[in-house]
Short mmCIF file of N, CA and C in Angstrom, two decimals:
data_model
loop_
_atom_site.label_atom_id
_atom_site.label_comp_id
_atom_site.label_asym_id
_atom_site.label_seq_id
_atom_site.Cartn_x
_atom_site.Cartn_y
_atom_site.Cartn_z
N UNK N 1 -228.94 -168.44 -147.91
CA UNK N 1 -229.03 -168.50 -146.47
C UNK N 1 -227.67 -168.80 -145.84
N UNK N 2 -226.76 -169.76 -146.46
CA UNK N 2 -225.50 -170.13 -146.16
C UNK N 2 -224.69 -168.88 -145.81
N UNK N 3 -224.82 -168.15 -146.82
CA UNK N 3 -224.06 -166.87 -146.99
C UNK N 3 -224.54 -165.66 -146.33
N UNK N 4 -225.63 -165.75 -145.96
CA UNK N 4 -226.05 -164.59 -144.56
C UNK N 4 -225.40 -166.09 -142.99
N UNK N 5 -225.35 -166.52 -143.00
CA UNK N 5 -224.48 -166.97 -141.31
C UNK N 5 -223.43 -166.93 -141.62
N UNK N 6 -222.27 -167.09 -142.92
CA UNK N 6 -221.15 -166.63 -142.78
C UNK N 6 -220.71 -165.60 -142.34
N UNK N 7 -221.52 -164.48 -143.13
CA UNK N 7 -220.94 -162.95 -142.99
C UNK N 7 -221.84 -162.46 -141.55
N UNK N 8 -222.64 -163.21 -141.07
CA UNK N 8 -222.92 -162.79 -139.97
C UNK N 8 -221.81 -163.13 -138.73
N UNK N 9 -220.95 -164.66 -139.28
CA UNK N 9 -220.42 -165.52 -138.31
C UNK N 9 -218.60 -164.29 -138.01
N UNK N 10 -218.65 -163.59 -139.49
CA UNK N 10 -217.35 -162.36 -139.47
C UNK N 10 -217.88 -161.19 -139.15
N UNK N 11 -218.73 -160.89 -138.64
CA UNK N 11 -218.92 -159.30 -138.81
C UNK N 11 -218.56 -158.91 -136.92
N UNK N 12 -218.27 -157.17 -137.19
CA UNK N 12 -217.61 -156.90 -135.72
C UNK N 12 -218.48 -157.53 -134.48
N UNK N 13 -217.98 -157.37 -133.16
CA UNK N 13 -218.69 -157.66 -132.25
C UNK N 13 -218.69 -156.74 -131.58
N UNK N 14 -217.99 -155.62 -131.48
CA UNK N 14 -217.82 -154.45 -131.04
C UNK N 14 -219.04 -153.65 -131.54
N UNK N 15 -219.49 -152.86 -130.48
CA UNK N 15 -220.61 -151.97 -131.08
C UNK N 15 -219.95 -150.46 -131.97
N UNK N 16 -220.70 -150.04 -132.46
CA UNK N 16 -219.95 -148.77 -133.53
C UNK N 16 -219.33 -147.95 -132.60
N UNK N 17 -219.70 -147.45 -130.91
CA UNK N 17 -219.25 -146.51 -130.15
C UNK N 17 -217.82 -147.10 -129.84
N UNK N 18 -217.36 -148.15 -130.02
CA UNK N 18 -216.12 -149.14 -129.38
C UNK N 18 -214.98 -147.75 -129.87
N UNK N 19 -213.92 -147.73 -128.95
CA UNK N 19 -212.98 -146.60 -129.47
C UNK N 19 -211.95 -147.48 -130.52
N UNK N 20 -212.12 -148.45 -130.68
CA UNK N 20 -211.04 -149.18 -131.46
C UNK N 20 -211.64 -150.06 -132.49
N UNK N 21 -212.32 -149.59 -133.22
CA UNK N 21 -213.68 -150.46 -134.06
C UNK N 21 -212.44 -150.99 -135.05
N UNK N 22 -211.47 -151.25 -135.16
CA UNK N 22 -210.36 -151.87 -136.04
C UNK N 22 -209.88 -153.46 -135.42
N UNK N 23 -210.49 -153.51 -134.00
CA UNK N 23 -209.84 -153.99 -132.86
C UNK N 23 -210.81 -155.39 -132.82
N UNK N 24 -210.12 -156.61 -133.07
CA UNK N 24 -210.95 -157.94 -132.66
C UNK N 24 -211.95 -158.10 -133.33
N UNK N 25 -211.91 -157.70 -134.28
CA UNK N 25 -213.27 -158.24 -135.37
C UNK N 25 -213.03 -159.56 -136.26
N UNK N 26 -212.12 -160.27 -136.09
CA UNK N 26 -211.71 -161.10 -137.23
C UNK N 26 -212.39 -162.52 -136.28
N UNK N 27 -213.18 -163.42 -136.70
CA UNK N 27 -213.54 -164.15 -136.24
C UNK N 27 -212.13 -165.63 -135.89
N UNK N 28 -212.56 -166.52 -135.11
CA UNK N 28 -211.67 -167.42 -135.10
C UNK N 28 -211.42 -168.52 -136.18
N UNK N 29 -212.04 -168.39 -136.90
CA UNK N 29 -211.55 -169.34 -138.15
C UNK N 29 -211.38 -168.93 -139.25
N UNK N 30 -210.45 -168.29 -138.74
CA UNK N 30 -208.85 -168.14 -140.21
C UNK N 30 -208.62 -169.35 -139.65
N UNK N 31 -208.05 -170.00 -138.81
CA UNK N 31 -207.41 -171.05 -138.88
C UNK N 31 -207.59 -172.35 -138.32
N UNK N 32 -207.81 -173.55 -138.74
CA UNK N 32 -208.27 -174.43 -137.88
C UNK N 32 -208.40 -174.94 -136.61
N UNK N 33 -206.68 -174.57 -136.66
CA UNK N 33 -206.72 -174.57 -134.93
C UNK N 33 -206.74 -173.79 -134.40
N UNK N 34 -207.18 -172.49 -134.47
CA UNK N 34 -206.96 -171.32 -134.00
C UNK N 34 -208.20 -171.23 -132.70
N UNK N 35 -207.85 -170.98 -131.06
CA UNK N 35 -208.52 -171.13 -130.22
C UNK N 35 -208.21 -169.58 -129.92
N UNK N 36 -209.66 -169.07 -129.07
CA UNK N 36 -209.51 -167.77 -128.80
C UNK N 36 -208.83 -167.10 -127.90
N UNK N 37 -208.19 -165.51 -127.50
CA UNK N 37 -207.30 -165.60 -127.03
C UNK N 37 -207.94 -165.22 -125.55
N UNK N 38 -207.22 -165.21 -124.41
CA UNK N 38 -207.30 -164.79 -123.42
C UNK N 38 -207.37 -163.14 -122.98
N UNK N 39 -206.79 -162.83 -124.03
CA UNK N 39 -205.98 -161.26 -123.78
C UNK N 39 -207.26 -160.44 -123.66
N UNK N 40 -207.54 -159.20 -122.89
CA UNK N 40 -208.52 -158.62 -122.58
C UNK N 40 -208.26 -157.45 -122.81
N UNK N 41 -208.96 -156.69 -123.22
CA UNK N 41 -208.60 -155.11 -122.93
C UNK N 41 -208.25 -154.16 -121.83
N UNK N 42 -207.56 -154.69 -121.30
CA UNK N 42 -207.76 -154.20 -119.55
C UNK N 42 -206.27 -152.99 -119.74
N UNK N 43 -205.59 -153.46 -121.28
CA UNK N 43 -204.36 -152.81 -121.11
C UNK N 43 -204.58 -151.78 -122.08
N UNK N 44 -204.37 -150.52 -122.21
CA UNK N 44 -204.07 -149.27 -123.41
C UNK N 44 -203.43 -149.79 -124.74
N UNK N 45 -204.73 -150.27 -125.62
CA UNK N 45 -203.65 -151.24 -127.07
C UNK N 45 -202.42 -149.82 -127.59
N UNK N 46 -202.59 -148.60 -127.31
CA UNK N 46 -201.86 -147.35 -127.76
C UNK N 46 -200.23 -147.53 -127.03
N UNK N 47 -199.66 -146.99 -127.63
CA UNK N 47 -198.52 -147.05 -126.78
C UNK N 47 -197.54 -145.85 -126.68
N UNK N 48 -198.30 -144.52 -126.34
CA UNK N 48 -197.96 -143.02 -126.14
C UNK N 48 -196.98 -143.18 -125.81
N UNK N 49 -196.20 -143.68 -124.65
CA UNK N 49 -195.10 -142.87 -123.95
C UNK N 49 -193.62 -143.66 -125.04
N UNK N 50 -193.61 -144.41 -125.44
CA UNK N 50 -192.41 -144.81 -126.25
C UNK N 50 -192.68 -144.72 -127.95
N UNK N 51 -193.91 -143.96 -128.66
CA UNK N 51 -194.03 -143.44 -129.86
C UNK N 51 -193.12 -142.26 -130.28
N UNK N 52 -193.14 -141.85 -129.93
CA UNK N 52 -191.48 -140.34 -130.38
C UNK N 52 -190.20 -141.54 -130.48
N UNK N 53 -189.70 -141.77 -128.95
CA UNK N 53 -188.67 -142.54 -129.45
C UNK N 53 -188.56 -143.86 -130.70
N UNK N 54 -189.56 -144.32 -130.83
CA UNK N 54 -189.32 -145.67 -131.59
C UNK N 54 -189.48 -145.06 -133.54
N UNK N 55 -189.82 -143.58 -133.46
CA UNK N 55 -190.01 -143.00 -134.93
C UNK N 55 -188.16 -143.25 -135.33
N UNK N 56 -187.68 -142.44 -134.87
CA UNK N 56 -186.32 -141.84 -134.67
C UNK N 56 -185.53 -143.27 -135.08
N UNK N 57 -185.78 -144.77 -134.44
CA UNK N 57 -185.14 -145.99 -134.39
C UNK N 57 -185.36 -147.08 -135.35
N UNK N 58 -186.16 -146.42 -136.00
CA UNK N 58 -187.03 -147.45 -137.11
C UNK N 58 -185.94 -148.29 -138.22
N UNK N 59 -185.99 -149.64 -138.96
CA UNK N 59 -185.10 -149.65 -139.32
C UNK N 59 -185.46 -149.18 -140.85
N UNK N 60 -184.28 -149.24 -141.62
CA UNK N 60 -184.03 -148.57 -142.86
C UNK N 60 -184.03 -149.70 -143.87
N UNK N 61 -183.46 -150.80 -143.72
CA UNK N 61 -183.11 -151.65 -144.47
C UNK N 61 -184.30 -153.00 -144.00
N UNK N 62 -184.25 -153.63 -145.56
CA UNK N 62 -185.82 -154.90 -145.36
C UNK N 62 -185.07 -156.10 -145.97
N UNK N 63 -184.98 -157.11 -145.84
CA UNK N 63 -185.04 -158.77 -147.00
C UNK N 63 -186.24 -158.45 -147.16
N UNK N 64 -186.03 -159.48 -148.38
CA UNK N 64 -187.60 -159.85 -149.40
C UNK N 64 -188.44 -160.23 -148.85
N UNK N 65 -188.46 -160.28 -147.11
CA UNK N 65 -190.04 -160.38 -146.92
C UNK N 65 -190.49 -159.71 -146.33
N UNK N 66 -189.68 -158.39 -146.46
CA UNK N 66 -189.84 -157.34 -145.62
C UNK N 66 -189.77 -157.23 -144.01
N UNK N 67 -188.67 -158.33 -143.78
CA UNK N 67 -188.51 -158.04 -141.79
C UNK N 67 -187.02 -156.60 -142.48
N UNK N 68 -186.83 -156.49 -141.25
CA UNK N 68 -186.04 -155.69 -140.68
C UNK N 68 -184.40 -156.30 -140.57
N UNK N 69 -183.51 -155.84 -141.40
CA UNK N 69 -182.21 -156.64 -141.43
C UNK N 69 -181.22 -155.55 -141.35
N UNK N 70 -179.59 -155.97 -140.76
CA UNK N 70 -178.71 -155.01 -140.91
C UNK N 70 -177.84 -155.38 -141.72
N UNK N 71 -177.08 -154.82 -142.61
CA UNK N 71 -176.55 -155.34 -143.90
C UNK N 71 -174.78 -154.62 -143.07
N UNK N 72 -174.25 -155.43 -143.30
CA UNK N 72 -172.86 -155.35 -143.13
C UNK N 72 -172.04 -154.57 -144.33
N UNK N 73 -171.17 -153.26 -143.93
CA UNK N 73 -170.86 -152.97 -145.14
C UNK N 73 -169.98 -153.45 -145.50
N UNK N 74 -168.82 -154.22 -144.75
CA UNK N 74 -168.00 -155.06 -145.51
C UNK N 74 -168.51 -155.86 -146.52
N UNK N 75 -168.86 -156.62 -145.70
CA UNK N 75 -169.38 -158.25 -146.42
C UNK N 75 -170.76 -158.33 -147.04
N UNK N 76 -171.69 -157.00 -147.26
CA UNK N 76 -172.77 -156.99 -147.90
C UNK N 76 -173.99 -158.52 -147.52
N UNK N 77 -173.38 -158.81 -145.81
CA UNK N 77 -174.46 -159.95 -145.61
C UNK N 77 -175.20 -159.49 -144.59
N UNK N 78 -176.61 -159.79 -145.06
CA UNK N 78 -177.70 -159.39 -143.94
C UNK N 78 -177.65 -160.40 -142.28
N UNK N 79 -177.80 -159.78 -141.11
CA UNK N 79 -178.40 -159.81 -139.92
C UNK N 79 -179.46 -159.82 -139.48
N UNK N 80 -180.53 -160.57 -139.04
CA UNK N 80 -181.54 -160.15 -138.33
C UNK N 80 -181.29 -159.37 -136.64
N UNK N 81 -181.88 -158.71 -136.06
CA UNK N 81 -181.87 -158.54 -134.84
C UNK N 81 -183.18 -158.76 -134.35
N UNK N 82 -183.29 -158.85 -133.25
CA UNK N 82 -184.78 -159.19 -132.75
C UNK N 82 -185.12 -157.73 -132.15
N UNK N 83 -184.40 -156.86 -131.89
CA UNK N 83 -184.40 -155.43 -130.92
C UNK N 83 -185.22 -154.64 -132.13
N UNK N 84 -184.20 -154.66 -133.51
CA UNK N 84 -185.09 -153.60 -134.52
C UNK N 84 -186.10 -154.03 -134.95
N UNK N 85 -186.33 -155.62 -135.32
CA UNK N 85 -187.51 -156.12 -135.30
C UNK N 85 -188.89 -156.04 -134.98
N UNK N 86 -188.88 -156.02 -133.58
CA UNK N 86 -189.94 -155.88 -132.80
C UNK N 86 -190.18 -154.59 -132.81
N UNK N 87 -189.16 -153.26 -132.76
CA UNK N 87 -189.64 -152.06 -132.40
C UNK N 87 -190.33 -151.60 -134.05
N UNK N 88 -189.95 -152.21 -135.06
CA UNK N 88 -190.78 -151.94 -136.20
C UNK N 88 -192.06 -152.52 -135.80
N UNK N 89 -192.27 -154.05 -135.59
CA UNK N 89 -193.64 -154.56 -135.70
C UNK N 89 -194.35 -153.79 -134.57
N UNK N 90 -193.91 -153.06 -133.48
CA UNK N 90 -194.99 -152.10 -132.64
C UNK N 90 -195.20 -150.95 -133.03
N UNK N 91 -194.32 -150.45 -134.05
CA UNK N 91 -194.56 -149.36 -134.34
C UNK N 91 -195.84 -149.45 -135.71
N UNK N 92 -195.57 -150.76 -136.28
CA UNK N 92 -197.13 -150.97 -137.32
C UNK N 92 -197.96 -151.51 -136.59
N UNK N 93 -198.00 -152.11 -135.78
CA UNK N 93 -199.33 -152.15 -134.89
C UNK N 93 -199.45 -150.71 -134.34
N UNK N 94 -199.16 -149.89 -133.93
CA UNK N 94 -199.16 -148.26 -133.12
C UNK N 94 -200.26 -147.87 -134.99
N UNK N 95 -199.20 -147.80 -135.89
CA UNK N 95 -199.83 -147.50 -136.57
C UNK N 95 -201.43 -147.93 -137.20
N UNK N 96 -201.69 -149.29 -136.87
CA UNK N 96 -202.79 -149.83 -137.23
C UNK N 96 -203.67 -149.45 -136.00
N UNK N 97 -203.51 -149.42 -134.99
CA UNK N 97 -204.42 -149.00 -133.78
C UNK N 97 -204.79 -147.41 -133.99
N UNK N 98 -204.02 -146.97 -134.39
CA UNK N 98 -204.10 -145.39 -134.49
C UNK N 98 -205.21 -144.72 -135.46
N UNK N 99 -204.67 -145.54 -136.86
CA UNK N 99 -205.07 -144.83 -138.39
C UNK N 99 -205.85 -145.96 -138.80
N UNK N 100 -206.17 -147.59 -138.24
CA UNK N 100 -206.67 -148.30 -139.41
C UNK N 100 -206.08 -148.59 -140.38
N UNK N 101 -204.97 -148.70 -140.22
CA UNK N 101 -203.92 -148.89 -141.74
C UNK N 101 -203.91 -150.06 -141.45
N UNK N 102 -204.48 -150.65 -142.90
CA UNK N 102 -204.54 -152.31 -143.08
C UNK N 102 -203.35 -153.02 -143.00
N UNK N 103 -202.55 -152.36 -144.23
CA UNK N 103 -200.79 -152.96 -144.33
C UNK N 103 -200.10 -153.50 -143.10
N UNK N 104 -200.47 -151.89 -142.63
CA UNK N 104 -199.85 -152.46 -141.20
C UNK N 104 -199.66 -153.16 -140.39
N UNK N 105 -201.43 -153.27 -140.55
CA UNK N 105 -201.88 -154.60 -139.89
C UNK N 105 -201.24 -155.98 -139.72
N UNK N 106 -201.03 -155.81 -140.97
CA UNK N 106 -200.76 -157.04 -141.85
C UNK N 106 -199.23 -157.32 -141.33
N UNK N 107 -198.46 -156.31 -141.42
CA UNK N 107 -197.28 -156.14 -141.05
C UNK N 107 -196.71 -156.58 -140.14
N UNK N 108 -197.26 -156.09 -138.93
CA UNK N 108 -197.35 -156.26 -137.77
C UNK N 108 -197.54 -157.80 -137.21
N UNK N 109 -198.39 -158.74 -138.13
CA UNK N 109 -198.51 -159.89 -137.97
C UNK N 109 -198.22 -160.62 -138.23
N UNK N 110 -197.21 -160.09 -139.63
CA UNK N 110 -195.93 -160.96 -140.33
C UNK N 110 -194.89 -160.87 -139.21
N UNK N 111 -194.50 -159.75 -138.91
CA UNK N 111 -193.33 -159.35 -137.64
C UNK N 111 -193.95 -160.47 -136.68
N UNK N 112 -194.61 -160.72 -135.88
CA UNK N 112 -195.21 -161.43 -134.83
C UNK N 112 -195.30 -162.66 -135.26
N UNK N 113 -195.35 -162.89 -136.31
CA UNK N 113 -195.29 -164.38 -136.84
C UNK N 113 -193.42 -165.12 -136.98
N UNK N 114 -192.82 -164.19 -137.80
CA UNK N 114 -191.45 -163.78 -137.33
C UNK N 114 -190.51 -164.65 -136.06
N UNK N 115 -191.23 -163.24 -135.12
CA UNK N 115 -190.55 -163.61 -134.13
C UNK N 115 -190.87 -165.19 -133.33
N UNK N 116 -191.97 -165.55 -133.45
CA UNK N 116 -192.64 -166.72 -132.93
C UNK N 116 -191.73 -167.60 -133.50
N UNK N 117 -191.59 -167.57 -134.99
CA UNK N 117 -191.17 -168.53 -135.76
C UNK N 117 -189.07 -168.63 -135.14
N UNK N 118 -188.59 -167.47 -134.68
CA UNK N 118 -187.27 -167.29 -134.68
C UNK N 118 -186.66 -167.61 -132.90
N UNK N 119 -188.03 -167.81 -132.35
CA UNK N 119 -187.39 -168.34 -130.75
C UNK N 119 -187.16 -169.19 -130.46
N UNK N 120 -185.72 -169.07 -129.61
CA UNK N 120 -185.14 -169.89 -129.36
C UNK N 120 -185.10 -170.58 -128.25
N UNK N 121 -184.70 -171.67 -127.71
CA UNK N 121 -184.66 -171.95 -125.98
C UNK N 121 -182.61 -171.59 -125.81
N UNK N 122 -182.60 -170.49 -125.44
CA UNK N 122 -181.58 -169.86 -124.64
C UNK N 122 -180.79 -170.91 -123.58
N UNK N 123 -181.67 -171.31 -122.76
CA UNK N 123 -181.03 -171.90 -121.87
C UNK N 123 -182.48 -173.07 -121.19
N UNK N 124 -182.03 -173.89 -120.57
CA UNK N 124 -182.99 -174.53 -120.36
C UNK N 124 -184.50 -174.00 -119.71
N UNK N 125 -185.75 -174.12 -120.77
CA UNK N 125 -187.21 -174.00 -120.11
C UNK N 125 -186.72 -172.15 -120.49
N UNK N 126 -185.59 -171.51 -121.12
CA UNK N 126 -185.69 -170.57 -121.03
C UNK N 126 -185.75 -169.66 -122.55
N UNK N 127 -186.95 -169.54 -122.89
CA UNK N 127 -186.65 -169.51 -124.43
C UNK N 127 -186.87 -167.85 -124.76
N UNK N 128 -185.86 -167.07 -125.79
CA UNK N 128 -185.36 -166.07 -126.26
C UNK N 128 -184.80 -165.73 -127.64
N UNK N 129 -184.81 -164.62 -127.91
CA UNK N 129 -184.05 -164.33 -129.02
C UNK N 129 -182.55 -163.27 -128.82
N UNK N 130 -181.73 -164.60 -128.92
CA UNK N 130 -180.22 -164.10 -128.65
C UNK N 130 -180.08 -163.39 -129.56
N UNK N 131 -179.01 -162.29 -129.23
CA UNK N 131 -178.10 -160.72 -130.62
C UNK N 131 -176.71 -161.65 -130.23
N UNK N 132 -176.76 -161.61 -131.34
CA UNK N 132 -175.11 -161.47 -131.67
C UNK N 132 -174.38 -160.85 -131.95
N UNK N 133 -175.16 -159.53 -131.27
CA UNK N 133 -174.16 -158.05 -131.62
C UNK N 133 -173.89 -157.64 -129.71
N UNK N 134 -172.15 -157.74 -129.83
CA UNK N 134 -172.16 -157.44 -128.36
C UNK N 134 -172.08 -155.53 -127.85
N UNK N 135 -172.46 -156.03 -126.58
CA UNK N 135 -172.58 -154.22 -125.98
C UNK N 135 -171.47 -153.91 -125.43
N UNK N 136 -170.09 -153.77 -126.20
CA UNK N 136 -168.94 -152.89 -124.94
C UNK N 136 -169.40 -151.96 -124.19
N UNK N 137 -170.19 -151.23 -124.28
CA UNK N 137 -170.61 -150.44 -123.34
C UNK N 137 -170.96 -150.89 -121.94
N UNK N 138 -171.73 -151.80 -121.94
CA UNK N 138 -172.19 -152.62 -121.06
C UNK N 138 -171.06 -153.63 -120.47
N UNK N 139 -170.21 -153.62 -121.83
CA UNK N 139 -169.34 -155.37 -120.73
C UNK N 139 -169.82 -156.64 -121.41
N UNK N 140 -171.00 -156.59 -122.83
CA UNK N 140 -171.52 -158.02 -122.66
C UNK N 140 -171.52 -158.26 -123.73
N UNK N 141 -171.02 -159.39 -123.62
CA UNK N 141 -170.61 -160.13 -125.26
C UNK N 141 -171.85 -161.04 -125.50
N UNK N 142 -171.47 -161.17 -127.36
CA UNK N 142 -172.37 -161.96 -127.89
C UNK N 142 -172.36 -163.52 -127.33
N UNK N 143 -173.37 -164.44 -127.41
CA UNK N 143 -174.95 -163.93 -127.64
C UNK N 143 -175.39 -163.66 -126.10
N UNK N 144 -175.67 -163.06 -126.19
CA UNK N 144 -176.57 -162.14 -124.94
C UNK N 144 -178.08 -161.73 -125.62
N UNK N 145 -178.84 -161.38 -124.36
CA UNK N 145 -180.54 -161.73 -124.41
C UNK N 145 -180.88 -159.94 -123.56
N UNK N 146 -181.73 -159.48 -124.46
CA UNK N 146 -181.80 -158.06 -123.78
C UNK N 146 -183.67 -158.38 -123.04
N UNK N 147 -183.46 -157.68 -121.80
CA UNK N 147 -185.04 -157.32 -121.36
C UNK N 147 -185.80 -156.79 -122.48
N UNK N 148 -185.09 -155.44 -122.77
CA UNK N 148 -185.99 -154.04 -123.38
C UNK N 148 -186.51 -155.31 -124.85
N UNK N 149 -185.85 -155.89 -125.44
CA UNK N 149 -186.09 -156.21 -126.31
C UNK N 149 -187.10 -157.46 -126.08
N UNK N 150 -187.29 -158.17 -125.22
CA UNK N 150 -188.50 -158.91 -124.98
C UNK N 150 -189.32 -158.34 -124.12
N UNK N 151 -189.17 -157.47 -123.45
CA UNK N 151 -190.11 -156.31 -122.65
C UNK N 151 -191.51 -155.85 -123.94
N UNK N 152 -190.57 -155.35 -125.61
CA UNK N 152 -190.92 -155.29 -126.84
C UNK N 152 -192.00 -156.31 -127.38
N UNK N 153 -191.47 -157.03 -126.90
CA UNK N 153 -192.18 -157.96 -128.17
C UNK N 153 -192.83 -158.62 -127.25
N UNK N 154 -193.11 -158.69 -125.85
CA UNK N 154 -194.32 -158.74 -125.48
C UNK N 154 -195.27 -158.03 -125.31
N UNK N 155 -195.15 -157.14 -125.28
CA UNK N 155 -195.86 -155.27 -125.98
C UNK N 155 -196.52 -155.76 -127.17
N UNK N 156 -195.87 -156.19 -128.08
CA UNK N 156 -196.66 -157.02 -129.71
C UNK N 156 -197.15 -157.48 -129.74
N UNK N 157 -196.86 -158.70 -128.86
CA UNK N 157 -197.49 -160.24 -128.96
C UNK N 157 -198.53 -159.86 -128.09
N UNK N 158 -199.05 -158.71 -126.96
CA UNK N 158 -200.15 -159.67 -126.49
C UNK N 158 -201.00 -157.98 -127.38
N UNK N 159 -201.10 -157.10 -127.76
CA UNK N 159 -201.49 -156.31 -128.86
C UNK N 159 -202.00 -157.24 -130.11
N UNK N 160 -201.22 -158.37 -130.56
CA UNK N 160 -201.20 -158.57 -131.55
C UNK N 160 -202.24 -160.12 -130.88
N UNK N 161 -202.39 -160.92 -129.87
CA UNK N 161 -203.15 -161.47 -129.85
C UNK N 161 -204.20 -160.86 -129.06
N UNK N 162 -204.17 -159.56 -128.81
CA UNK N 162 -205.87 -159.29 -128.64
C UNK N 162 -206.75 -158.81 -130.35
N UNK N 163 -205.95 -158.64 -131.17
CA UNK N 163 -206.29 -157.81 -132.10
C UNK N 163 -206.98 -159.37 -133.06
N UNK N 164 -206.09 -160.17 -133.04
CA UNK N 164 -206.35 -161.43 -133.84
C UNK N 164 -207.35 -162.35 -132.99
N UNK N 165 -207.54 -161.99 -132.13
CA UNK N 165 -208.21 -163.08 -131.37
C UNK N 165 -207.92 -164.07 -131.18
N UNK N 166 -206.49 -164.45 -131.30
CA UNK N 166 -205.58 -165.89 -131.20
C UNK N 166 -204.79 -166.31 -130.07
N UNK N 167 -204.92 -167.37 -129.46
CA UNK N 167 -204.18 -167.71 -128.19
C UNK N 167 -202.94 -167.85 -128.65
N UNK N 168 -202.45 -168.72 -130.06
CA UNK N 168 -201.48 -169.15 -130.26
C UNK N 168 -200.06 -168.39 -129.82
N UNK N 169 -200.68 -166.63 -129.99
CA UNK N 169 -199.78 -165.63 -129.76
C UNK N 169 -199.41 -165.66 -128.14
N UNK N 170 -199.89 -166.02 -127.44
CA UNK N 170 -200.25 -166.20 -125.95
C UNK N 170 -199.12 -167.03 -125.74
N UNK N 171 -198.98 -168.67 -126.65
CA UNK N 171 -197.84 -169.61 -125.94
C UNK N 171 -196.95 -169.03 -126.16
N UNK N 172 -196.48 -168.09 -127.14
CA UNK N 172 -194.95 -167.70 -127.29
C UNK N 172 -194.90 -166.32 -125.94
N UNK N 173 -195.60 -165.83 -125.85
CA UNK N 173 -195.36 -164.85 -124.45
C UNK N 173 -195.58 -165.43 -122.95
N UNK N 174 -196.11 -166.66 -123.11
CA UNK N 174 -195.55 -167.71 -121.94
C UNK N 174 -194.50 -168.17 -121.65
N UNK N 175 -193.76 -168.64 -122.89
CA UNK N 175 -192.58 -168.63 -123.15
C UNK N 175 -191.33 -167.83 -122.79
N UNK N 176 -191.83 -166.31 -123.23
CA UNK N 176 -190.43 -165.71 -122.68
C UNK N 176 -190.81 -164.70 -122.05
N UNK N 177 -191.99 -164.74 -121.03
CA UNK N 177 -192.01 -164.09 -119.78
C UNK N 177 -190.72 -164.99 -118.88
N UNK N 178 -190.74 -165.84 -119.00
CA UNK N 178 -189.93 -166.65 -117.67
C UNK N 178 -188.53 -165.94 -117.75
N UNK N 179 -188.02 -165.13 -118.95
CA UNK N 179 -186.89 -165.01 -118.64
C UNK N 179 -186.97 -163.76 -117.58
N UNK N 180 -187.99 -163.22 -117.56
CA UNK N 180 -187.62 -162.15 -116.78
C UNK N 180 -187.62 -162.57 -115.09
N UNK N 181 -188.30 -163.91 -115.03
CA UNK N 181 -187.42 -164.49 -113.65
C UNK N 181 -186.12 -165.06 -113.20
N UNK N 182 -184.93 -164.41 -114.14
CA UNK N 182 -183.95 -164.53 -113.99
C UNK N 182 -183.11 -163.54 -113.64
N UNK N 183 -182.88 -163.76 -112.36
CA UNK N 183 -181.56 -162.84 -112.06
C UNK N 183 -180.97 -161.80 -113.10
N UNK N 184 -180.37 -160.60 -112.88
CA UNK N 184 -179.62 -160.08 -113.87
C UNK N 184 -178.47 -160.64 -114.04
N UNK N 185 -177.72 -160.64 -113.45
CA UNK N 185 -176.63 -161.06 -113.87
C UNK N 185 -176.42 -162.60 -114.35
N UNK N 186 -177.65 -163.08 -114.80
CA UNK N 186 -177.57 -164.63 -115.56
C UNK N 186 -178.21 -163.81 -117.18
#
């Protein structure tokens, strides 16, 4: 009897017609503290109009835990960036929304775990993930904080906490929405 309310307490909630039957089935206790998320479906979990470009940008090179690193050819020492980062972990969530690809899944939530784990407070109440790769093009030296790249990874994070059913993903995109109430030129 124990074991019919477990697997009843995991099974989907989505009915079979749901277009995303991959989508929010995982109940809330994976984790103890894990409270449910806010995030609603109100947004397209797909992300058509930037899938072509983000194939083309993908990165090439992994560390052993498989994030996304740039290896210096001088000095043969790895970089993280947060820009190639994120556009991998949306592109395995794209892929897990799409095909059901478990890995991906999985992927996608290591990346999101990642980035949670790698933010920083930038500046006061203002928390980010600085590059330390500067843009002459632009004029802007390291460390500098890009939109597109937290524009990104809030694209993930709230994908990735509707999919998990986890708020936790929620405080870190509370977090660095605020930067986008900053002036450009700060």
């Amino acid at each position: 009897m124990k074991k019919d309310q477990d697997s009843a307490k995991t099974s989907s909630i989505f009915p079979a017609t749901d277009p995303h039957p991959f989508v929010n089935n995982w109940g809330p206790e994976t984790r103890h503290d894990k409270q449910p998320s806010t995030a609603r479906n109100a947004f397209s979990l797909e992300y058509p109009l930037y899938r072509q470009q983000l194939i083309g940008q993908l990165p090439k090179q992994f560390d052993q835990s498989q994030i996304p690193v740039e290896i210096d050819a001088e000095t043969g020492t790895a970089s993280y960036h947060a820009d190639d980062i994120v556009k991998y972990g949306l592109h395995q969530i794209i892929c897990f929304i799409e095909n059901g690809d478990i890995p991906a899944r999985y992927q996608a939530l290591h990346i999101a775990e990642w980035l949670i784990n790698h933010l920083s407070e930038w500046r006061k109440h203002i928390f980010a993930w600085p590059s330390e790769k500067p843009q002459p093009f632009y004029k802007l030296s390291a460390p500098r904080v890009s939109a597109k790249t937290h524009g990104l990874a809030l694209s993930l994070l709230l994908r990735v906490a509707y999919i998990e059913n986890d708020a936790w993903y929620e405080e870190t995109i509370k977090k660095i929405v605020r930067l986008f109430f900053l002036p450009v030129e700060e």
